Amino acid sequence: METELSKKLGVEHAIFGFTPFPAVAAAITRAGGFGVLGAVRYTAPDDLRRDLDWMQAHTDGKPYGLDVVMPAKKAVDGVSEADIEAMIPAGHREFVRETLAKHHVPELAEGEASGWRITGWMEQVARNQLDVAFDYPVKLLANALGSPPADVIARAHDHGVLVAALAGSARHARRHAEAGIDIVVAQGYEAGGHTGDIATMVLVPEIVEAVAPLPVLAAGGIGSGEQIAAGLALGAQGAWLGSLWLTTTEADLHSRALTAKLLAAGSGDTVRSRALTGKPARQLRTEWTDAWDDPDGPGALPMPLQGLLVAEAVSRIQKYEVEPLLGTPVGQIVGRMNTERSVQAVFDELTSGFERAIDRINRIAGRA
């Protein structure tokens, strides 16, 4: 499953695996793919350094990357997290309290800090992450909010690091190309997390044509080798997979209840909702997302206000495993995620499915 891009990066299979879990990212790399560690939860640089040290020790000298979240332009200079929190309306805070009380969600213990903060969306936090990352031999820097600022692209290139940016339309992809990025991730509507409105089958060839000769990765709803083959047939040079790794044995969701919900979910059990961050993000549909999407409710606030508003609530829901409210970003591919398997087992299935697809096409074309 080699392409020009995978050869350039020195990986056996053109499978790029995004994950927030170092153990999963390292296993993807060891299996012959390209593991990409999500950095958004690392608000303390030392925590990121600790896990990159671990990645270095568990990737057998093979390449890996880092995914950060930062806007191309600053919205406001000199605004602290406390300043942003002060902008949250009292009515929205009351709505959170009422929703949690309705489902009898316990409070955190006295003095216990929220375990989930959205500060990783703030530019300075991402820049601190990069100060750490460039001390390591990362081969790829991906940005989930499009093209990173120009100085960040230049800094990455100075370190010999390729830069990737996610795009949900050909228009976005052209802007990324003009900004000087090296790889476009064409992420379709089916994907977990922040997505646009265009489905992967339509989006990939549009972006391939729009940014040629830049390499494109197909993303969104991909969870089989046959789908990877389809992405390559559409002109992509690899596949970017995220949701599929959530139910691997190496993943650390800290919640058997959440794992059980993922294993039981069908492809129709997700929704694009602003409930988590303020931007439309595909996630499991729950009574929490229903509450925020209810037209009779206050509605979600824009990013980053919504993330700051719900941070403690999400921590409480996760800690106490309040099943009706318990969810996570995940794509429509969740309908195929019905067993817990190791990353290597997933890779074995992806590669065998790819081979089946190629054999099928060869037979159709009369070459086998």
PDB file of N, CA and C in Angstrom, residues 198-236:
ATOM      1  N   ILE A 198     -19.639  18.326   2.796  1.00  0.00           N
ATOM      2  CA  ILE A 198     -19.448  17.581   1.559  1.00  0.00           C
ATOM      3  C   ILE A 198     -18.939  16.181   1.886  1.00  0.00           C
ATOM      4  N   ALA A 199     -19.553  15.166   1.277  1.00  0.00           N
ATOM      5  CA  ALA A 199     -19.195  13.782   1.547  1.00  0.00           C
ATOM      6  C   ALA A 199     -17.852  13.429   0.917  1.00  0.00           C
ATOM      7  N   THR A 200     -17.191  12.448   1.503  1.00  0.00           N
ATOM      8  CA  THR A 200     -15.834  12.069   1.099  1.00  0.00           C
ATOM      9  C   THR A 200     -15.738  11.688  -0.372  1.00  0.00           C
ATOM     10  N   MET A 201     -16.680  10.903  -0.879  1.00  0.00           N
ATOM     11  CA  MET A 201     -16.628  10.441  -2.266  1.00  0.00           C
ATOM     12  C   MET A 201     -16.650  11.612  -3.247  1.00  0.00           C
ATOM     13  N   VAL A 202     -17.335  12.680  -2.901  1.00  0.00           N
ATOM     14  CA  VAL A 202     -17.392  13.871  -3.743  1.00  0.00           C
ATOM     15  C   VAL A 202     -16.173  14.758  -3.491  1.00  0.00           C
ATOM     16  N   LEU A 203     -15.793  14.879  -2.221  1.00  0.00           N
ATOM     17  CA  LEU A 203     -14.773  15.837  -1.821  1.00  0.00           C
ATOM     18  C   LEU A 203     -13.378  15.477  -2.317  1.00  0.00           C
ATOM     19  N   VAL A 204     -12.992  14.218  -2.193  1.00  0.00           N
ATOM     20  CA  VAL A 204     -11.605  13.833  -2.486  1.00  0.00           C
ATOM     21  C   VAL A 204     -11.197  14.188  -3.911  1.00  0.00           C
ATOM     22  N   PRO A 205     -11.945  13.764  -4.947  1.00  0.00           N
ATOM     23  CA  PRO A 205     -11.490  14.119  -6.297  1.00  0.00           C
ATOM     24  C   PRO A 205     -11.528  15.619  -6.577  1.00  0.00           C
ATOM     25  N   GLU A 206     -12.456  16.344  -5.939  1.00  0.00           N
ATOM     26  CA  GLU A 206     -12.490  17.796  -6.117  1.00  0.00           C
ATOM     27  C   GLU A 206     -11.207  18.427  -5.588  1.00  0.00           C
ATOM     28  N   ILE A 207     -10.768  17.979  -4.413  1.00  0.00           N
ATOM     29  CA  ILE A 207      -9.565  18.560  -3.816  1.00  0.00           C
ATOM     30  C   ILE A 207      -8.308  18.095  -4.553  1.00  0.00           C
ATOM     31  N   VAL A 208      -8.281  16.840  -4.960  1.00  0.00           N
ATOM     32  CA  VAL A 208      -7.136  16.351  -5.736  1.00  0.00           C
ATOM     33  C   VAL A 208      -6.923  17.231  -6.966  1.00  0.00           C
ATOM     34  N   GLU A 209      -8.008  17.544  -7.661  1.00  0.00           N
ATOM     35  CA  GLU A 209      -7.910  18.386  -8.850  1.00  0.00           C
ATOM     36  C   GLU A 209      -7.543  19.817  -8.486  1.00  0.00           C
ATOM     37  N   ALA A 210      -8.070  20.305  -7.368  1.00  0.00           N
ATOM     38  CA  ALA A 210      -7.881  21.708  -7.004  1.00  0.00           C
ATOM     39  C   ALA A 210      -6.448  22.029  -6.607  1.00  0.00           C
ATOM     40  N   VAL A 211      -5.736  21.087  -5.993  1.00  0.00           N
ATOM     41  CA  VAL A 211      -4.408  21.399  -5.448  1.00  0.00           C
ATOM     42  C   VAL A 211      -3.277  20.655  -6.138  1.00  0.00           C
ATOM     43  N   ALA A 212      -3.583  19.911  -7.208  1.00  0.00           N
ATOM     44  CA  ALA A 212      -2.526  19.166  -7.912  1.00  0.00           C
ATOM     45  C   ALA A 212      -1.354  20.093  -8.213  1.00  0.00           C
ATOM     46  N   PRO A 213      -0.114  19.624  -8.002  1.00  0.00           N
ATOM     47  CA  PRO A 213       0.307  18.244  -7.691  1.00  0.00           C
ATOM     48  C   PRO A 213       0.512  17.962  -6.203  1.00  0.00           C
ATOM     49  N   LEU A 214       0.002  18.806  -5.290  1.00  0.00           N
ATOM     50  CA  LEU A 214       0.158  18.516  -3.871  1.00  0.00           C
ATOM     51  C   LEU A 214      -0.512  17.189  -3.523  1.00  0.00           C
ATOM     52  N   PRO A 215       0.100  16.379  -2.649  1.00  0.00           N
ATOM     53  CA  PRO A 215      -0.537  15.126  -2.245  1.00  0.00           C
ATOM     54  C   PRO A 215      -1.754  15.376  -1.360  1.00  0.00           C
ATOM     55  N   VAL A 216      -2.749  14.513  -1.518  1.00  0.00           N
ATOM     56  CA  VAL A 216      -4.002  14.601  -0.776  1.00  0.00           C
ATOM     57  C   VAL A 216      -4.227  13.291  -0.032  1.00  0.00           C
ATOM     58  N   LEU A 217      -4.709  13.384   1.198  1.00  0.00           N
ATOM     59  CA  LEU A 217      -5.114  12.211   1.962  1.00  0.00           C
ATOM     60  C   LEU A 217      -6.632  12.192   2.043  1.00  0.00           C
ATOM     61  N   ALA A 218      -7.229  11.028   1.830  1.00  0.00           N
ATOM     62  CA  ALA A 218      -8.676  10.872   1.926  1.00  0.00           C
ATOM     63  C   ALA A 218      -9.059  10.609   3.374  1.00  0.00           C
ATOM     64  N   ALA A 219     -10.074  11.317   3.862  1.00  0.00           N
ATOM     65  CA  ALA A 219     -10.501  11.164   5.257  1.00  0.00           C
ATOM     66  C   ALA A 219     -12.010  11.295   5.360  1.00  0.00           C
ATOM     67  N   GLY A 220     -12.572  10.609   6.345  1.00  0.00           N
ATOM     68  CA  GLY A 220     -14.004  10.720   6.602  1.00  0.00           C
ATOM     69  C   GLY A 220     -14.745   9.456   6.248  1.00  0.00           C
ATOM     70  N   GLY A 221     -15.125   8.669   7.259  1.00  0.00           N
ATOM     71  CA  GLY A 221     -15.901   7.467   7.018  1.00  0.00           C
ATOM     72  C   GLY A 221     -15.094   6.297   6.495  1.00  0.00           C
ATOM     73  N   ILE A 222     -13.778   6.347   6.623  1.00  0.00           N
ATOM     74  CA  ILE A 222     -12.929   5.276   6.094  1.00  0.00           C
ATOM     75  C   ILE A 222     -12.543   4.336   7.229  1.00  0.00           C
ATOM     76  N   GLY A 223     -12.838   3.044   7.036  1.00  0.00           N
ATOM     77  CA  GLY A 223     -12.519   2.075   8.064  1.00  0.00           C
ATOM     78  C   GLY A 223     -12.287   0.687   7.520  1.00  0.00           C
ATOM     79  N   SER A 224     -12.048   0.583   6.210  1.00  0.00           N
ATOM     80  CA  SER A 224     -11.757  -0.718   5.606  1.00  0.00           C
ATOM     81  C   SER A 224     -10.716  -0.546   4.511  1.00  0.00           C
ATOM     82  N   GLY A 225     -10.056  -1.642   4.178  1.00  0.00           N
ATOM     83  CA  GLY A 225      -9.073  -1.599   3.108  1.00  0.00           C
ATOM     84  C   GLY A 225      -9.698  -1.294   1.767  1.00  0.00           C
ATOM     85  N   GLU A 226     -10.929  -1.750   1.568  1.00  0.00           N
ATOM     86  CA  GLU A 226     -11.631  -1.445   0.325  1.00  0.00           C
ATOM     87  C   GLU A 226     -11.866   0.051   0.183  1.00  0.00           C
ATOM     88  N   GLN A 227     -12.184   0.714   1.290  1.00  0.00           N
ATOM     89  CA  GLN A 227     -12.389   2.159   1.246  1.00  0.00           C
ATOM     90  C   GLN A 227     -11.076   2.899   1.001  1.00  0.00           C
ATOM     91  N   ILE A 228      -9.989   2.383   1.547  1.00  0.00           N
ATOM     92  CA  ILE A 228      -8.685   2.985   1.262  1.00  0.00           C
ATOM     93  C   ILE A 228      -8.368   2.870  -0.221  1.00  0.00           C
ATOM     94  N   ALA A 229      -8.629   1.698  -0.798  1.00  0.00           N
ATOM     95  CA  ALA A 229      -8.406   1.510  -2.236  1.00  0.00           C
ATOM     96  C   ALA A 229      -9.242   2.487  -3.043  1.00  0.00           C
ATOM     97  N   ALA A 230     -10.490   2.727  -2.596  1.00  0.00           N
ATOM     98  CA  ALA A 230     -11.348   3.685  -3.290  1.00  0.00           C
ATOM     99  C   ALA A 230     -10.766   5.087  -3.219  1.00  0.00           C
ATOM    100  N   GLY A 231     -10.224   5.450  -2.055  1.00  0.00           N
ATOM    101  CA  GLY A 231      -9.612   6.764  -1.907  1.00  0.00           C
ATOM    102  C   GLY A 231      -8.425   6.945  -2.829  1.00  0.00           C
ATOM    103  N   LEU A 232      -7.602   5.917  -2.943  1.00  0.00           N
ATOM    104  CA  LEU A 232      -6.454   6.000  -3.847  1.00  0.00           C
ATOM    105  C   LEU A 232      -6.923   6.070  -5.294  1.00  0.00           C
ATOM    106  N   ALA A 233      -7.997   5.333  -5.611  1.00  0.00           N
ATOM    107  CA  ALA A 233      -8.540   5.387  -6.968  1.00  0.00           C
ATOM    108  C   ALA A 233      -9.053   6.779  -7.319  1.00  0.00           C
ATOM    109  N   LEU A 234      -9.466   7.536  -6.303  1.00  0.00           N
ATOM    110  CA  LEU A 234      -9.959   8.895  -6.517  1.00  0.00           C
ATOM    111  C   LEU A 234      -8.825   9.916  -6.612  1.00  0.00           C
ATOM    112  N   GLY A 235      -7.598   9.444  -6.455  1.00  0.00           N
ATOM    113  CA  GLY A 235      -6.449  10.336  -6.614  1.00  0.00           C
ATOM    114  C   GLY A 235      -5.687  10.647  -5.348  1.00  0.00           C
ATOM    115  N   ALA A 236      -6.174  10.172  -4.195  1.00  0.00           N
ATOM    116  CA  ALA A 236      -5.467  10.417  -2.939  1.00  0.00           C
ATOM    117  C   ALA A 236      -4.183   9.600  -2.887  1.00  0.00           C
TER     118      ALA A 236
END
